Coordinates of C-alpha atoms in Angstrom, one line a residue:
X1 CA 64.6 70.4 50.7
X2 CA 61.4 69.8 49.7
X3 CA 59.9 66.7 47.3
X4 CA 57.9 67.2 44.7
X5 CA 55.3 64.9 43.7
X6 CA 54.2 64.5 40.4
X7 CA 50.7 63.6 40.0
X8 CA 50.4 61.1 37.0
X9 CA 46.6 60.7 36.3
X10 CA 45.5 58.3 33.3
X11 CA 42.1 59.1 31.4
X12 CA 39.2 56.7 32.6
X13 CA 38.5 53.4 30.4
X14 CA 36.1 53.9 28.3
X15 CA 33.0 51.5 29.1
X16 CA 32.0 48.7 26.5
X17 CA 29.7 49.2 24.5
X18 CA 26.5 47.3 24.5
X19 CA 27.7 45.7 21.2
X20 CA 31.3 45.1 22.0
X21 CA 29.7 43.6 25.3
X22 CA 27.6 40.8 23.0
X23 CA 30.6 40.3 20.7
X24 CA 32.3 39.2 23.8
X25 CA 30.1 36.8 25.0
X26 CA 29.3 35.4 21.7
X27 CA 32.9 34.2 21.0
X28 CA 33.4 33.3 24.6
X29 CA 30.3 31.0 23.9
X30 CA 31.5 29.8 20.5
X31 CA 35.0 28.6 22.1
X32 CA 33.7 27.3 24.8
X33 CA 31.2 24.8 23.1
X34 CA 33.6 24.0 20.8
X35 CA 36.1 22.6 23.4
X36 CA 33.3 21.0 25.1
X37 CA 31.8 19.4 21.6
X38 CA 35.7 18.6 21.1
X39 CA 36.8 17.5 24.2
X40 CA 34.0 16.1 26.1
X41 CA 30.4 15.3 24.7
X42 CA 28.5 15.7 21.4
X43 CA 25.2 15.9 20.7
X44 CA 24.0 13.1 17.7
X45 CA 20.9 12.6 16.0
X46 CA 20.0 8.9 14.5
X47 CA 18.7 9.3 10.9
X48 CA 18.3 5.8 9.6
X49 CA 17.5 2.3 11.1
X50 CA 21.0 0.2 10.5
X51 CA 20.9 0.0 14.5
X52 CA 17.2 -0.8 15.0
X53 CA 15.6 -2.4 17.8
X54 CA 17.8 -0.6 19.6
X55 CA 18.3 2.5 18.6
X56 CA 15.6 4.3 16.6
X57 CA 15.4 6.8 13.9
X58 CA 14.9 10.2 15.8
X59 CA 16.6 9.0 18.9
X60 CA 19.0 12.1 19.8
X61 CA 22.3 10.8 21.6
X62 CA 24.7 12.4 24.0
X63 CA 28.4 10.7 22.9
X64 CA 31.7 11.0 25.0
X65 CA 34.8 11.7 23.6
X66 CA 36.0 11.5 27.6
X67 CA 35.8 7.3 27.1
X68 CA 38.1 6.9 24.6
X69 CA 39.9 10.1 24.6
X70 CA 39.3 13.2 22.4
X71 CA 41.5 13.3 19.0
X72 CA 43.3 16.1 18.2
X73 CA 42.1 18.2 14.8
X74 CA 43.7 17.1 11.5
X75 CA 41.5 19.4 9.8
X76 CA 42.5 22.9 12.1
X77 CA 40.6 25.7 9.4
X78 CA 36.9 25.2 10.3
X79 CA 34.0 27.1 11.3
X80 CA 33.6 26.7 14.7
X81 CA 30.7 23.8 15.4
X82 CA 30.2 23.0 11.5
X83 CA 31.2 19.7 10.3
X84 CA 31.9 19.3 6.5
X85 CA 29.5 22.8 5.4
X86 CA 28.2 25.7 6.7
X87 CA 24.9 25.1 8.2
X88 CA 21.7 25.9 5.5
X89 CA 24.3 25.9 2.4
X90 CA 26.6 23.9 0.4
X91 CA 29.8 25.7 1.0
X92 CA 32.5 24.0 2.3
X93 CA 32.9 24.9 6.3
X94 CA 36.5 24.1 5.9
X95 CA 40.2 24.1 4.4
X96 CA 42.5 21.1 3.9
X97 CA 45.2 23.8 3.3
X98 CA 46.8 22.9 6.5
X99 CA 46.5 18.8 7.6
X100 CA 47.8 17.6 10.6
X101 CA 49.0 14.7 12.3
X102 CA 46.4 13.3 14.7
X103 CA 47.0 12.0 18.5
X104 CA 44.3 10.7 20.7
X105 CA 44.5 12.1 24.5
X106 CA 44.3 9.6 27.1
X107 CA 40.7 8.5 27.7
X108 CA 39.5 6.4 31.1
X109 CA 38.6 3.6 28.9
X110 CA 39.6 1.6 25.9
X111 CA 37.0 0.6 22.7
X112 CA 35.4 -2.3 24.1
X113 CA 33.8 -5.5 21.9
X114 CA 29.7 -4.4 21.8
X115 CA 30.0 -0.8 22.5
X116 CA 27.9 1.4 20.3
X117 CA 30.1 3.7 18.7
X118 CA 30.4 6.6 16.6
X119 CA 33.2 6.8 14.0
X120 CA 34.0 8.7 10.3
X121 CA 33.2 6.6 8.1
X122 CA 36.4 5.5 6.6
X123 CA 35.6 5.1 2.8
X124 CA 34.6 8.7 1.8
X125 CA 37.9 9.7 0.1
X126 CA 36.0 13.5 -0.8
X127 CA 36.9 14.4 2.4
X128 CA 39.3 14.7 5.0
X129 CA 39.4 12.0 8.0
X130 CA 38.6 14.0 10.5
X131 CA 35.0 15.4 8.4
X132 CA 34.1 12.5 7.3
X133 CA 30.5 11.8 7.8
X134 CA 29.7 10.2 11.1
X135 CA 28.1 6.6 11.5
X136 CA 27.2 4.8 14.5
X137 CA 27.5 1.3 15.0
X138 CA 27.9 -1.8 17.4
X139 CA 31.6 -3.0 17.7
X140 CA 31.6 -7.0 17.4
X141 CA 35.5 -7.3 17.2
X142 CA 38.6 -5.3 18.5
X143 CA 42.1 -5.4 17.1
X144 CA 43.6 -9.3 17.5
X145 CA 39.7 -10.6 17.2
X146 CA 39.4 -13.2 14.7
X147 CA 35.2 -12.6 13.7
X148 CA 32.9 -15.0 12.1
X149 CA 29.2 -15.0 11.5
X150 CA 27.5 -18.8 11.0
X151 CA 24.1 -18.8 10.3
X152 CA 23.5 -15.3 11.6
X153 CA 25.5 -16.2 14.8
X154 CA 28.3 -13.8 15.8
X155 CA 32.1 -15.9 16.4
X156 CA 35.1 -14.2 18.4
X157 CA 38.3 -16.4 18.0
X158 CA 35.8 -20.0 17.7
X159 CA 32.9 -18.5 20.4
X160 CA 29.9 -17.0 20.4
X161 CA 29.7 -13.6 21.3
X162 CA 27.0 -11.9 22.8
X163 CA 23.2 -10.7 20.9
X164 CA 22.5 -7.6 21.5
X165 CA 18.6 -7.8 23.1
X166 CA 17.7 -5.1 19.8
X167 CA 19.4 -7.4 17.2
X168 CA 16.5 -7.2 14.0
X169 CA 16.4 -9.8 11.4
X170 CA 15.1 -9.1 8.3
X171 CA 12.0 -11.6 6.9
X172 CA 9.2 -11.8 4.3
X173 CA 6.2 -12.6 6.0
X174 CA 3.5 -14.3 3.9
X175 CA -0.2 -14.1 5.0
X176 CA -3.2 -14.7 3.8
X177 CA -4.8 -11.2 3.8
X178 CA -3.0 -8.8 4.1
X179 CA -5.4 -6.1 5.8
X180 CA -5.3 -3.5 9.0
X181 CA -5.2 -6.2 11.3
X182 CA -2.0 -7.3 10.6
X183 CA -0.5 -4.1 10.1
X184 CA -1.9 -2.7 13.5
X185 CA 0.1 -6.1 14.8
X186 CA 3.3 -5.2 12.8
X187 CA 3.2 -1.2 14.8
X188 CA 2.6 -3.2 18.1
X189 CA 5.9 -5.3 17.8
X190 CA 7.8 -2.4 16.8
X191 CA 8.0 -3.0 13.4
X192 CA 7.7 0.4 10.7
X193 CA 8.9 1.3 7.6
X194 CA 10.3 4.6 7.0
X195 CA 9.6 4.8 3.8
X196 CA 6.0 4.8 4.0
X197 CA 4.2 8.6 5.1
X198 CA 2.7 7.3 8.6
X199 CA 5.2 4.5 8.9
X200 CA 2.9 1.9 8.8
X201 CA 4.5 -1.4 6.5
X202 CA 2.9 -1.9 3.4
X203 CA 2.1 -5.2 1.5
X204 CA 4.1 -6.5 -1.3
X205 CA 4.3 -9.5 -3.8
X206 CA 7.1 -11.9 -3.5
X207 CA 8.9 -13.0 -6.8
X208 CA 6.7 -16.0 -6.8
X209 CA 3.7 -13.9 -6.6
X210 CA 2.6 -14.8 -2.8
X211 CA 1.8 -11.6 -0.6
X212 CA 3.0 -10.2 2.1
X213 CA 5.6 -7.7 4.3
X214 CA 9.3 -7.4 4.3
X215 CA 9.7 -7.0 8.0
X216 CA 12.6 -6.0 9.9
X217 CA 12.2 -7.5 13.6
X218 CA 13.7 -8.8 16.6
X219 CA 13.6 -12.6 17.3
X220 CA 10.6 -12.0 20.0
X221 CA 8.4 -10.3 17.3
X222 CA 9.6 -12.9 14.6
X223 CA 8.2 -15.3 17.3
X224 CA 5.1 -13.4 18.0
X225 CA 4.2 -13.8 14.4
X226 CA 4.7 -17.7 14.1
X227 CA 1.7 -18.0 16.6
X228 CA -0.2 -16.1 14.6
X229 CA -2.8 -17.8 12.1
X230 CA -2.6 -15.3 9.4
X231 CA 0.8 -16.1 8.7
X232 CA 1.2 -18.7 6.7
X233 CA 5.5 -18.6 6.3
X234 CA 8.5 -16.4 8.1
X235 CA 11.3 -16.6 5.6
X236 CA 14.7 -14.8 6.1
X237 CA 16.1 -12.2 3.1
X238 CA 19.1 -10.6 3.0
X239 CA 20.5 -8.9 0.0
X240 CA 22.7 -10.8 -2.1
X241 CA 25.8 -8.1 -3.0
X242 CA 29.8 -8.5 -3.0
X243 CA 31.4 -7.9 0.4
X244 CA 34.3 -7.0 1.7
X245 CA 37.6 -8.0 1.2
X246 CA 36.4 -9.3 -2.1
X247 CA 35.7 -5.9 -2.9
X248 CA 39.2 -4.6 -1.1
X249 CA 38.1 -0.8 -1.5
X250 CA 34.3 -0.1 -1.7
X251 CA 33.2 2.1 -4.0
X252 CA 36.3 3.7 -5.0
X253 CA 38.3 1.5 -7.0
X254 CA 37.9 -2.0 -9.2
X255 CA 40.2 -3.5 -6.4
X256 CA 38.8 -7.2 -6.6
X257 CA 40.6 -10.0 -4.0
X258 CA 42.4 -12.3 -6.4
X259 CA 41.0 -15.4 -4.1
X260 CA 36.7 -14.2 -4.3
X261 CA 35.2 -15.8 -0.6
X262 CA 31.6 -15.7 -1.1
X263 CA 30.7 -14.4 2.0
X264 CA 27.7 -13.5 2.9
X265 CA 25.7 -11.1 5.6
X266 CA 25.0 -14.5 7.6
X267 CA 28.1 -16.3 6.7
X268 CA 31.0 -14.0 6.8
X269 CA 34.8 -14.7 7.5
X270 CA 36.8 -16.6 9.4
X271 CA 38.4 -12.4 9.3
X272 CA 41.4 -11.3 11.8
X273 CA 41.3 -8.0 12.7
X274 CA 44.9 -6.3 12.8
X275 CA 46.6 -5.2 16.0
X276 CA 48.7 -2.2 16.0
X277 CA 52.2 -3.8 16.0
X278 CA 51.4 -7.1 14.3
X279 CA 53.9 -7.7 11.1
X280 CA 51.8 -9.5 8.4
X281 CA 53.3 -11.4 5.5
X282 CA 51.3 -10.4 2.3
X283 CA 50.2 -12.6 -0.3
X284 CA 47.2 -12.7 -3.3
X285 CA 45.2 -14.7 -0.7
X286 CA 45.2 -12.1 1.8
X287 CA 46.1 -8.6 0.7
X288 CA 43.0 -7.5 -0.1
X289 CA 42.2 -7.5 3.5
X290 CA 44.9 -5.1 4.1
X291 CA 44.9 -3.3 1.1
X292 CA 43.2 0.0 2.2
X293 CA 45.2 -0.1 5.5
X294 CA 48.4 0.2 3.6
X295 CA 47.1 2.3 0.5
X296 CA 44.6 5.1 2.9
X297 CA 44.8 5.2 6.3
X298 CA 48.7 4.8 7.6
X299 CA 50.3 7.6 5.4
X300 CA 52.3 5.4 2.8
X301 CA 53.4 6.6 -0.2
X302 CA 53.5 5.2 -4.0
X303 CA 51.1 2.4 -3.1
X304 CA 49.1 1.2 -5.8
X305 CA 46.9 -2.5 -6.4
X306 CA 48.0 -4.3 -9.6
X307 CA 47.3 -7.9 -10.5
X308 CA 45.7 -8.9 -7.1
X309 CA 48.7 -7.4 -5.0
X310 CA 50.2 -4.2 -3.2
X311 CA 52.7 -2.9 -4.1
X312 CA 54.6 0.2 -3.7
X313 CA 56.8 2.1 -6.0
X314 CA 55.9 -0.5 -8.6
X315 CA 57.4 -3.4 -6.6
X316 CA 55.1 -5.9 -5.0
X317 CA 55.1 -5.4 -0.7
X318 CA 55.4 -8.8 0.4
X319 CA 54.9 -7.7 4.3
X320 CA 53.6 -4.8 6.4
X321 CA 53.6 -3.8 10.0
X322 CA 50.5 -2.2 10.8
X323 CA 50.8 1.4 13.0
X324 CA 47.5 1.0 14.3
X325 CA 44.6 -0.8 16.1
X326 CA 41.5 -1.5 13.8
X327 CA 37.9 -2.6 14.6
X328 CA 35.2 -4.3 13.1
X329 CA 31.4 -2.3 13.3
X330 CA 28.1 -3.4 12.2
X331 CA 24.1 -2.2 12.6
X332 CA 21.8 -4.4 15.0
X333 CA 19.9 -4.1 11.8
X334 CA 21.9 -7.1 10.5
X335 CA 20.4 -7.1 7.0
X336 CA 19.5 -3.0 6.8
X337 CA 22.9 -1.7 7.8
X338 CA 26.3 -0.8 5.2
X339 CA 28.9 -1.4 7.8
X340 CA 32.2 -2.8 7.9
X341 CA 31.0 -6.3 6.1
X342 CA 30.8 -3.9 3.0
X343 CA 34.0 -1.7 3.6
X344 CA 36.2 -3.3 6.4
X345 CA 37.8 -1.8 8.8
X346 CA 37.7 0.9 11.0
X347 CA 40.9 2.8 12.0
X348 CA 41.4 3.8 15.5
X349 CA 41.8 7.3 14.6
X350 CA 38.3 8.0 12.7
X351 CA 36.7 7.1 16.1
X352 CA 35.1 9.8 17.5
X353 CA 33.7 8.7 20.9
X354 CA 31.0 6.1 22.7
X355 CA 27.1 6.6 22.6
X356 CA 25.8 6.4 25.9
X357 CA 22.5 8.1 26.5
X358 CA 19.5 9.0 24.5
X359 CA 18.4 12.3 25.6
X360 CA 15.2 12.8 23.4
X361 CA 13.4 10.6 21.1
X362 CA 11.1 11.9 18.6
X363 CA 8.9 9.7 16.8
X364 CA 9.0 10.6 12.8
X365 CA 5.6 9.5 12.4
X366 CA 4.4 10.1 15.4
X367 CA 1.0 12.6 15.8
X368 CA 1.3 15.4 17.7
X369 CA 0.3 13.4 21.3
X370 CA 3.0 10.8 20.7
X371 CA 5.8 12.4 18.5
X372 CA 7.7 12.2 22.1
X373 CA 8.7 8.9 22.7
X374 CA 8.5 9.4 27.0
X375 CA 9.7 6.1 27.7
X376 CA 13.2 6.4 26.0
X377 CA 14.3 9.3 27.9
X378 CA 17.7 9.8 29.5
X379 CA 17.9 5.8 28.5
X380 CA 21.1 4.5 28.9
X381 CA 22.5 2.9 25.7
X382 CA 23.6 -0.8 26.1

């Protein structure tokens, strides 16, 4: 008996083409940075000087989502590495026709007081959480804090807490003559203005027609220019504007507290900052602080604000648990700097990760010798 063998033969593959090859590798490279941007680290420009001394405009940041751990997408139809357009247009990079639940992956640290933090910025309603547009900013409380500000002074439950070395102060500074001395003194302490085509501060009138420069500076500059004899006065200005919870939802409502405080950027609070957990008993004293918790951020339904109270499905909500931990951000540019004095809050799950180096720093105004800023390389941020 004899076996027969059948010989099966296949045609060969055919090769890749050069272009199929560079498809390949182009959405290999596409996933891949966007689980890293995701998951890991993200690259951050600063664009204005709410956190000056300490960080400055053109500083570009490397921020880890590996601290606090990554959050999962509530926003799922995007183009990969776009944030709320397409990049050199207008149009939309995404679709809110599927929204998720969110859940934060375990990280290898929690959000500690006086980390510099980037987060969504939780009062633009126009988009979803997750795209919201991305603010940095120092935390001064976590959730159970109870924050004040005296006199400029930072509180956590009755103590000081701790000055950043890059806190700025804003002042009018009245000389005599205002001229290129002073203003080559001003860009030696550290002290420009944006506004102005080479950065250098420009002199204005005061309402009572003395001259001189609104500065924003840190207490060792402020100091410098006491001991100076062109100075004749360092006066501190802040702008005088309705905070939060007075206004209990910025810019989106005519949500008023029934019980106005008064505060002010130097004189803010006694405020607690809610704990994930904590059952508060709501009353027109108080819910204005936790209006936008209950109304935005915790997925309630029916809630509306009438006659100084929440309610919900037209009855009044006399008490609330809160599903999540909240923190308190604000600039190092203490007058210079919307932050949470203005809106409130920040919800655990619009934070996106921790600032901790500064990669590159470009000097806006900078000539073409010295639009690197060497000396703030691979800084760490503190």
């Amino acid at each position: 008996m004899s076996l027969l063998k059948t010989d099966r033969t296949t045609s060969p593959q055919r090769p890749k083409t050069k272009t199929r090859e560079w498809a390949d590798s182009l959405i290999f490279a596409i996933v891949a940075a966007t689980l890293i941007r995701w998951a890991t680290f993200e690259a951050y420009t600063i664009p204005s000087p709410s956190m000056e001394n300490s960080l400055l405009v053109g500083d570009y940041l490397f921020v880890s989502k590996l601290h606090y751990g990554p959050i999962t997408p509530q926003t799922p139809l995007q183009v990969p590495l776009t944030h709320q357009t397409v990049w050199g247009t207008g149009l939309k990079s995404y679709s809110e026709l599927i929204q998720l639940p969110t859940y934060r992956l375990p990280g290898f640290s929690e959000i500690k007081r006086n980390d510099v933090v980037v987060f969504h910025v939780p009062h633009e309603e126009q988009f979803p959480a997750d795209l919201r547009t991305n603010y940095i900013k120092r935390c001064v409380a976590v959730a159970g804090d109870t924050l004040e500000i005296r006199d400029a002074q930072v509180y956590l439950n009755g103590k000081p807490g701790v000055t950043p070395p890059g806190l700025e102060t804003t002042y009018f500074m009245q000389v005599d003559n205002p001229n290129d001395e002073v203003v080559a003194d001003l860009r030696a302490q550290g002290v420009v203005d944006y506004e102005q085509p080479n950065g250098s501060p420009q002199a204005v009138a005061a309402p009572d027609g003395k001259l001189g420069y609104a500065i924003s500076c840190t207490a060792a500059a402020a100091d410098f220019f006491r001991k100076q004899p062109y100075v004749k006065s360092m006066t501190v200005i802040q702008p005088q504007v309705q905070l939060f919870p007075d206004v209990a939802d910025f810019r989106n409502s005519g949500a008023m507290s029934a019980t106005p405080r008064g505060w002010t950027l130097d004189n803010y609070g006694p405020l607690p900052i809610p704990k994930k957990g904590q059952t508060i008993t709501l009353t027109p004293g108080n819910a204005a602080i936790y209006f936008k918790i209950v109304a935005r951020y915790e997925g309630n339904e029916g809630i509306t604000w009438q006659d100084g109270m929440i309610h919900q499905n037209g009855k009044p909500l006399t008490s609330y648990t809160v599903k999540q931990n909240y923190y308190m951000m604000m600039g190092d540019n203490r007058h210079n700097s919307e932050d949470s004095r203005f809106w409130g809050f920040v919800p655990e799950d619009h934070v996106v990760g921790k600032a901790v180096l500064i990669w590159l720093s470009v000097d806006p105004n900078g000539d073409f010798w010295h639009k690197i800023r060497w000396n703030r390389l691979f800084n760490i941020i503190h």
